[in-house]
mmCIF file of C-alpha atoms in Angstrom:
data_model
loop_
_atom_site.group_PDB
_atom_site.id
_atom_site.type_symbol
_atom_site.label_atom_id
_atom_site.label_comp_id
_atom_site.label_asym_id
_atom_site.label_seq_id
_atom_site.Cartn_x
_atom_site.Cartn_y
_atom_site.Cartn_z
ATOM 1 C CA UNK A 1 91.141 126.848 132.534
ATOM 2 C CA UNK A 2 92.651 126.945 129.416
ATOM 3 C CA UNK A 3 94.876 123.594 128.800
ATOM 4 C CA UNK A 4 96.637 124.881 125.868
ATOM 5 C CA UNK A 5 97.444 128.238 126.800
ATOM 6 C CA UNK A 6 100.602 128.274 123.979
ATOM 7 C CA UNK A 7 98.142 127.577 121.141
ATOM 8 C CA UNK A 8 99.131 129.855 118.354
ATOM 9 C CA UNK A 9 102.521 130.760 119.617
ATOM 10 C CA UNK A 10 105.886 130.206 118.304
ATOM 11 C CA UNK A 11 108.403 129.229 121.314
ATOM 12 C CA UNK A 12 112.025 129.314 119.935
ATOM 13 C CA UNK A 13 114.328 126.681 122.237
ATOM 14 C CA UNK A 14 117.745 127.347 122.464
ATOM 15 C CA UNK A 15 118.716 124.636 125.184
ATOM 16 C CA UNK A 16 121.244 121.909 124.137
ATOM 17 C CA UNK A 17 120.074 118.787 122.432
ATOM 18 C CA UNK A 18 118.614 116.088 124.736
ATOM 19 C CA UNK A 19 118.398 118.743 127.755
ATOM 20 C CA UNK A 20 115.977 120.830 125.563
ATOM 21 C CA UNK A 21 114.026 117.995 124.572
ATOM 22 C CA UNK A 22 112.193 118.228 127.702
ATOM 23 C CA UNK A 23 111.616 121.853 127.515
ATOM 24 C CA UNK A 24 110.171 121.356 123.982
ATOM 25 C CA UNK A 25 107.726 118.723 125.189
ATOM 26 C CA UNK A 26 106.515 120.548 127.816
ATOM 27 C CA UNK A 27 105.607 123.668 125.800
ATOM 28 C CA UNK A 28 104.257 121.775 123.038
ATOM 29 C CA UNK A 29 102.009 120.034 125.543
ATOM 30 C CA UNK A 30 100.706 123.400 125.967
ATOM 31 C CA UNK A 31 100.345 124.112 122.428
ATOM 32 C CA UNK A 32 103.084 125.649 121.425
ATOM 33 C CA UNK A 33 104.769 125.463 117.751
ATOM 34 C CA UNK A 34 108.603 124.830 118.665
ATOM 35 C CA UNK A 35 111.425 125.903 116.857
ATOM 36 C CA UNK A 36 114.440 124.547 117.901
ATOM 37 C CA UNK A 37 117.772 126.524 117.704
ATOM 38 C CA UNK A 38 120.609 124.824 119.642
ATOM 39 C CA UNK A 39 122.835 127.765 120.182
ATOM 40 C CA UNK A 40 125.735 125.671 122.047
ATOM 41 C CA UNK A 41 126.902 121.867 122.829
ATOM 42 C CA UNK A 42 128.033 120.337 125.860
ATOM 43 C CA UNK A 43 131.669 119.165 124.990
ATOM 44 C CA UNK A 44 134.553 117.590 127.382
ATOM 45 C CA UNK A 45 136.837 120.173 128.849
ATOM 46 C CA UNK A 46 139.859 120.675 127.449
ATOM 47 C CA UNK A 47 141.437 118.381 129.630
ATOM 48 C CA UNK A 48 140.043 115.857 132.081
ATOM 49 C CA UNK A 49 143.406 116.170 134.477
ATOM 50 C CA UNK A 50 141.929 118.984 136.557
ATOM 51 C CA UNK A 51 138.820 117.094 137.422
ATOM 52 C CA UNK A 52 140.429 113.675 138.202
ATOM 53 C CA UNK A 53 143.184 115.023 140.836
ATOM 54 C CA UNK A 54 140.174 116.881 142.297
ATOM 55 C CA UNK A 55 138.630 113.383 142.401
ATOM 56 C CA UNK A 56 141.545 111.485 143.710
ATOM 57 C CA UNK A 57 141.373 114.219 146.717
ATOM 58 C CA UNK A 58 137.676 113.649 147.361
ATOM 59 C CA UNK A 59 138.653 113.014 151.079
ATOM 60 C CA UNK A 60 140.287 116.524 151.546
ATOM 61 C CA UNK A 61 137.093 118.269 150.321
ATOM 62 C CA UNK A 62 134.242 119.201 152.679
ATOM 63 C CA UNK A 63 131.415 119.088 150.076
ATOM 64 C CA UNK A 64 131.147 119.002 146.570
ATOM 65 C CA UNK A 65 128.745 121.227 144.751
ATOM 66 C CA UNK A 66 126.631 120.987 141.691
ATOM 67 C CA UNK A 67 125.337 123.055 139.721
ATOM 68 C CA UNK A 68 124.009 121.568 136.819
ATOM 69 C CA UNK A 69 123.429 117.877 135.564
ATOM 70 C CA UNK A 70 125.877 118.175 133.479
ATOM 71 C CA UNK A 71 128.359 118.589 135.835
ATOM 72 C CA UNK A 72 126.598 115.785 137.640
ATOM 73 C CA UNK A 73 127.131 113.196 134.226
ATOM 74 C CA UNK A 74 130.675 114.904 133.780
ATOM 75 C CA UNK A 75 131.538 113.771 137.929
ATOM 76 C CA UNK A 76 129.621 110.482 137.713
ATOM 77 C CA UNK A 77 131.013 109.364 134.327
ATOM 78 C CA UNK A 78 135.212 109.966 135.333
ATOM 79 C CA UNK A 79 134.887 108.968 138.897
ATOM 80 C CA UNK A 80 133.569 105.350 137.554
ATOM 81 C CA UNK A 81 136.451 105.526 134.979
ATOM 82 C CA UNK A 82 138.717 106.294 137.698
ATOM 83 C CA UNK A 83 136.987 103.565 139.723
ATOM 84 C CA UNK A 84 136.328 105.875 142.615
ATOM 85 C CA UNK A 85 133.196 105.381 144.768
ATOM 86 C CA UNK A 86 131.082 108.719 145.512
ATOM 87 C CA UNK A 87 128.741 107.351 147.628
ATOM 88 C CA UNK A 88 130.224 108.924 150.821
ATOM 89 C CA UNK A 89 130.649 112.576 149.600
ATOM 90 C CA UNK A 90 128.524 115.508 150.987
ATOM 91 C CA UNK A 91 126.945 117.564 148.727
ATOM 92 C CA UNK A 92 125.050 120.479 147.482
ATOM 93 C CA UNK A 93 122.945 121.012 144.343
ATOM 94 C CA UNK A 94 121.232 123.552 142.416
ATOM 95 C CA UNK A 95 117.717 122.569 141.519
ATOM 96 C CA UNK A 96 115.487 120.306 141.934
ATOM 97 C CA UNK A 97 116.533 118.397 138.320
ATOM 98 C CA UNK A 98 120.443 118.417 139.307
ATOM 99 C CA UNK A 99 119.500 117.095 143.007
ATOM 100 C CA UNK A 100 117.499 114.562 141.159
ATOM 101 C CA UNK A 101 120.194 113.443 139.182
ATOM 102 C CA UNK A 102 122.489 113.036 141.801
ATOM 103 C CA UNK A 103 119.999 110.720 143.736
ATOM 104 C CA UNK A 104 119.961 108.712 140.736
ATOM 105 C CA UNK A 105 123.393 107.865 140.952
ATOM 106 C CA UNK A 106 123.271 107.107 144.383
ATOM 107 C CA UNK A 107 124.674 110.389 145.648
ATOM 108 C CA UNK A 108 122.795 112.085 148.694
ATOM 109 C CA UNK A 109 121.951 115.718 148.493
ATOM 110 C CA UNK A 110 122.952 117.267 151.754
ATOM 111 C CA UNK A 111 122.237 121.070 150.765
ATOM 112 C CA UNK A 112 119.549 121.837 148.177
ATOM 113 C CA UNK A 113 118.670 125.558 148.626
ATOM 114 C CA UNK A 114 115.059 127.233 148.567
ATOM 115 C CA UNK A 115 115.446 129.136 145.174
ATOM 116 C CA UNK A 116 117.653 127.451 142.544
ATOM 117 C CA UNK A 117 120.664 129.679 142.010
ATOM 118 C CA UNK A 118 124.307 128.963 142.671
ATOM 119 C CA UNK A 119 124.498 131.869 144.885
ATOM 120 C CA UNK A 120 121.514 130.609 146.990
ATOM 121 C CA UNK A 121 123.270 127.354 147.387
ATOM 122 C CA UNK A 122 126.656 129.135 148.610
ATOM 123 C CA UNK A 123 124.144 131.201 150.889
ATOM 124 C CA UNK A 124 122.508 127.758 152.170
ATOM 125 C CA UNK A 125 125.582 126.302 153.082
ATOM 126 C CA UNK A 126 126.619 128.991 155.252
ATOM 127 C CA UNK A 127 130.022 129.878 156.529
ATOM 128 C CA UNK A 128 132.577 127.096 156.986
ATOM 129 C CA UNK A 129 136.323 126.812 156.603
ATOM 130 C CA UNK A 130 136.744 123.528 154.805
ATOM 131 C CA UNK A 131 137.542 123.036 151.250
ATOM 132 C CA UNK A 132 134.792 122.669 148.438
ATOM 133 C CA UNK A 133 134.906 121.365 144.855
ATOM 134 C CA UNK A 134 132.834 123.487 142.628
ATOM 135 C CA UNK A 135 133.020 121.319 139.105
ATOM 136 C CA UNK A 136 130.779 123.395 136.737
ATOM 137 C CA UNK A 137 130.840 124.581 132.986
ATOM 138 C CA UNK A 138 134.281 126.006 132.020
ATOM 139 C CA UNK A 139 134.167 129.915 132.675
ATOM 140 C CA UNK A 140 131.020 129.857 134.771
ATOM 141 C CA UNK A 141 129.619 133.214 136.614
ATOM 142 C CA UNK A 142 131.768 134.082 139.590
ATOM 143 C CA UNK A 143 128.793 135.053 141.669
ATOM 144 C CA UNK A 144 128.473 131.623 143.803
ATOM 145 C CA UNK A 145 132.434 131.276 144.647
ATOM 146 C CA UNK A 146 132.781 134.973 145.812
ATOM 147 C CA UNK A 147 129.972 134.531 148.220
ATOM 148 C CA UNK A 148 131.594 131.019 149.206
ATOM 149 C CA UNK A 149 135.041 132.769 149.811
ATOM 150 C CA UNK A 150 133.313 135.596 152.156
ATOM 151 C CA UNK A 151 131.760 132.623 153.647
ATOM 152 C CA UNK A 152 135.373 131.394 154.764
ATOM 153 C CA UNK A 153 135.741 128.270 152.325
ATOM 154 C CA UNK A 154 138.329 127.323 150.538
ATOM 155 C CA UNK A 155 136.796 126.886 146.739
ATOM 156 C CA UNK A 156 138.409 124.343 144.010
ATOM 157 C CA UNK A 157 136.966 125.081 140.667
ATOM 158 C CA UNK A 158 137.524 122.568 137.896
ATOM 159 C CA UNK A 159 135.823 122.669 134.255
ATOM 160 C CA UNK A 160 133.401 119.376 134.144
ATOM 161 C CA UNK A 161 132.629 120.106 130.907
ATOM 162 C CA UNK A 162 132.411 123.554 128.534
ATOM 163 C CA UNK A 163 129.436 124.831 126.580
ATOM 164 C CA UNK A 164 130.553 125.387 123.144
ATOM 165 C CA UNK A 165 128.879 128.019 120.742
ATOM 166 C CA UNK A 166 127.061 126.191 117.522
ATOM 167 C CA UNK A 167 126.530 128.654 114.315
ATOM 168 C CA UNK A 168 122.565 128.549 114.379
ATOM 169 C CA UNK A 169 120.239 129.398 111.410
ATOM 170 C CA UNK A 170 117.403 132.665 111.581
ATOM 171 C CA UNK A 171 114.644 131.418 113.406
ATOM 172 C CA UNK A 172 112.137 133.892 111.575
ATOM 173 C CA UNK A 173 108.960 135.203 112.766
ATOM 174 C CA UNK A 174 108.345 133.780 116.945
ATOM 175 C CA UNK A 175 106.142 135.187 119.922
ATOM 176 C CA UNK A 176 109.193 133.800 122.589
ATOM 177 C CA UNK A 177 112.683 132.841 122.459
ATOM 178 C CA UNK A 178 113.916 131.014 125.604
ATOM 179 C CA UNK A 179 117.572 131.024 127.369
ATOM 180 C CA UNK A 180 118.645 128.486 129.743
ATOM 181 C CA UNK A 181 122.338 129.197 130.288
ATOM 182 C CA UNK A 182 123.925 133.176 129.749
ATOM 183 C CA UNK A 183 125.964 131.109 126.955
ATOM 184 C CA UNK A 184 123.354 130.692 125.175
ATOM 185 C CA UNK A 185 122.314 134.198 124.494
ATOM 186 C CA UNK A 186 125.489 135.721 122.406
ATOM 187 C CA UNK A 187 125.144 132.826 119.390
ATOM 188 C CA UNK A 188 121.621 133.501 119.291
ATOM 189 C CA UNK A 189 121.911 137.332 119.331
ATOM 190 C CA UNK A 190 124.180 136.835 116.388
ATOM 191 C CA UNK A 191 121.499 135.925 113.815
ATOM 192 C CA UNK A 192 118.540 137.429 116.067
ATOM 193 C CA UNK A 193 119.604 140.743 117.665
ATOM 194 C CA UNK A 194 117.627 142.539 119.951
ATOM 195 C CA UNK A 195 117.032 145.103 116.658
ATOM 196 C CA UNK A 196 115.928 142.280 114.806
ATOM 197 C CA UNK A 197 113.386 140.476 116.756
ATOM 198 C CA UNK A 198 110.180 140.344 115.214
ATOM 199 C CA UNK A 199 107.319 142.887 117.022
ATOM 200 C CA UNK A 200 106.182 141.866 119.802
ATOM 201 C CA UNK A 201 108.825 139.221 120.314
ATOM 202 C CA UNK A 202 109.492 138.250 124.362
ATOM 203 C CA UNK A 203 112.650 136.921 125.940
ATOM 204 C CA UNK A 204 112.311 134.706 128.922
ATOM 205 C CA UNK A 205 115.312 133.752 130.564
ATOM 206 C CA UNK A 206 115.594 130.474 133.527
ATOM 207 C CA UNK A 207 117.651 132.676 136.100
ATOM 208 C CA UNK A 208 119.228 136.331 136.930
ATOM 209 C CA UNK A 209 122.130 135.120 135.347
ATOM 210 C CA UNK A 210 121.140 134.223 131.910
ATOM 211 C CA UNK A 211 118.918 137.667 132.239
ATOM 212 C CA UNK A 212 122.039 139.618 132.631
ATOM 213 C CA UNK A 213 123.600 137.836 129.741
ATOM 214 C CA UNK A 214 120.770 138.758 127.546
ATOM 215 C CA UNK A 215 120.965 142.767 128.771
ATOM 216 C CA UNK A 216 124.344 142.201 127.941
ATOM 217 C CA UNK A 217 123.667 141.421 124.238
ATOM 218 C CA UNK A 218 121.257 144.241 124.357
ATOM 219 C CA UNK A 219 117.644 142.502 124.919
ATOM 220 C CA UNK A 220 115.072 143.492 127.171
ATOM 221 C CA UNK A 221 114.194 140.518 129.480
ATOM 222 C CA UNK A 222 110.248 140.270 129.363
ATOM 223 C CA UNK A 223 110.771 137.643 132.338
ATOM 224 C CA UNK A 224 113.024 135.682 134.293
ATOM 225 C CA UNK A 225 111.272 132.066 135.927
ATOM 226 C CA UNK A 226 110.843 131.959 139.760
ATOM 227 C CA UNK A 227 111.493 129.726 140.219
ATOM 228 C CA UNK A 228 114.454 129.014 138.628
ATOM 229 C CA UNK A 229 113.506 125.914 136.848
ATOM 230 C CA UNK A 230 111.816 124.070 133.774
ATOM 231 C CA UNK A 231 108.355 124.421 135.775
ATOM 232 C CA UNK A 232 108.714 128.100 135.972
ATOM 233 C CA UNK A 233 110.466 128.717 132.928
ATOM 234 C CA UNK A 234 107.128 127.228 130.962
ATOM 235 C CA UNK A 235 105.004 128.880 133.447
ATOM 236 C CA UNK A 236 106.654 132.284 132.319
ATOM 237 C CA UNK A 237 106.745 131.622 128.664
ATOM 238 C CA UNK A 238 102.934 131.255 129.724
ATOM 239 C CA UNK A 239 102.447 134.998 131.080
ATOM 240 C CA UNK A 240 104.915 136.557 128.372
ATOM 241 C CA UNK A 241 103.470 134.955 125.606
ATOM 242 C CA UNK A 242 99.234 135.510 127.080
ATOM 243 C CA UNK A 243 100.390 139.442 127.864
ATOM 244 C CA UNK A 244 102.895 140.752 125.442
ATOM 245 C CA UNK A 245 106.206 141.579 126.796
ATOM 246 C CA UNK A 246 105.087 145.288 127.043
ATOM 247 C CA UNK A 247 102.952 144.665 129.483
ATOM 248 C CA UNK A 248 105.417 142.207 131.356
ATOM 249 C CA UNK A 249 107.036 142.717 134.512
ATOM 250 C CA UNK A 250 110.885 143.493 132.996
ATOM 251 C CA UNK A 251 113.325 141.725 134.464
ATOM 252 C CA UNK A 252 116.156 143.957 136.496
ATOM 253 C CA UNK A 253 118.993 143.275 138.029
#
C-alpha cells in the first residue's frame, strides 16, 4: 500500500484558519504540497441578542441541534457568559467532530445520525411536536428545518456565528481544491473560476451541500466525501487526485 498516496499533488485548502489546520495535516501526512487559501472567517453574528433569549428559554426547547463546532464554541462560550448550565439539554449533532465537541464540554449527544448531514439529523430525530433550537451559521441551507417542520416541530433558528467572505490571492497551478462549507466556494470561484482551473484540476466537496454550491458557481464536482467528514473528505481527495476527475464518479444532485 502506498503511504503517501498525495505525493506530487498540489491540494488547495480553503477551510477557515485553525479548522483547516487539521485538514492540511492530514493531507500532508499523505504527501501532499498544501496551499492554503482561506476563502472566509468565522466572525460573531451581528448581534448576540437572538442567541441569548434562545438560551434563557433553554427549558421551553425540546432539543437543541448542532450542526457544526462552531456553533458548538458559539453556544458553549455565551451560555458560560450568561452563566447558564447546559448540562441538562438534549441534543443532536452533525458529525462525528461536532458530537465530539459537545462531549467535551460536558454536553451529551442524544441524536447523532448515520451519515453526517443536517437533513439526516432532522430525519434521525423523527417526528415530534416540541420546539427545537437550530443555532447554526447565519443564512445556513434550509434543507434540515423544512424536513424538521414536515416532521411537526416547531424550529427556532438563531445565527451562532456568520462565515464571512476573505478576498483570497490566485492559488496557481493545483491537482485539487477542497470545499468544506457552500460559503466557501463563491470567494474562491472569484479568483479561480471553473474556466480558469488549471487542466486536469478536481473539486472535492465535504457534503451535497457544498457540491451544489460549487455547480452553482459553475464547477463540476469530481467528488463529494461519504462520508461526510474530514476522514472521507481526504479519502476522496485520494481517488480524485490517483484518477483524474475525468474518470471520477461526478457528483449529482
Amino acid at each position: 500500500m502506498n503511504e503517501r498516496p498525495l505525493a506530487g499533488r498540489r491540494v488547495v485548502v480553503t477551510r477557515p484558519e485553525s479548522k483547516g489546520d487539521d485538514l492540511a495535516a492530514a493531507l500532508e501526512a499523505l504527501g501532499a504540497e498544501v496551499i492554503t487559501r482561506r476563502t472566509v472567517e468565522v466572525a460573531p453574528p451581528e448581534s448576540w441578542d437572538p442567541l441569548d433569549r434562545a438560551l434563557r428559554d433553554l427549558a421551553g426547547f425540546a432539543r437543541v441541534l448542532f450542526a457544526s463546532t462552531a456553533a458548538v464554541d458559539a453556544v458553549v462560550a455565551r451560555a458560560a457568559h450568561l452563566g447558564i448550565d447546559l448540562g441538562g439539554i438534549k441534543t443532536g449533532a452533525v458529525g462525528e467532530a461536532t458530537a465530539a465537541r459537545l462531549q467535551a464540554h460536558g454536553v451529551a449527544v442524544d441524536v447523532l445520525p448515520e451519515r453526517f448531514t443536517a437533513v439526516d439529523l432532522a430525519d434521525a430525530l423523527g417526528p415530534g411536536r416540541g420546539r427545537v433550537l437550530f443555532p447554526r451559521v447565519e443564512a445556513g441551507p434550509r434543507a434540515a428545518i423544512d424536513a424538521l417542520e414536515r416532521a411537526g416541530w416547531a424550529v427556532h433558528e438563531v445565527a451562532a456565528y456568520r462565515n464571512l467572505p476573505r478576498d483570497v490571492d490566485d492559488p496557481g497551478l493545483f491537482d485539487v481544491v477542497t470545499f468544506t462549507s457552500p460559503s466557501a466556494v463563491e470567494p474562491f470561484a472569484r479568483v479561480a473560476p471553473p474556466d480558469r482551473l488549471p487542466a486536469g484540476a478536481a473539486v472535492v466537496c465535504i457534503g451535497p451541500s457544498t457540491a451544489a454550491a460549487a455547480k452553482d458557481e459553475g464547477y463540476s464536482v469530481a467528488a463529494v466525501a461519504r462520508p461526510h467528514t474530514l476522514k472521507g473528505l481526504v479519502e476522496a481527495v485520494v481517488e480524485a487526485a490517483g484518477t483524474g476527475r475525468t474518470e471520477m464518479r461526478t457528483w449529482s444532485p
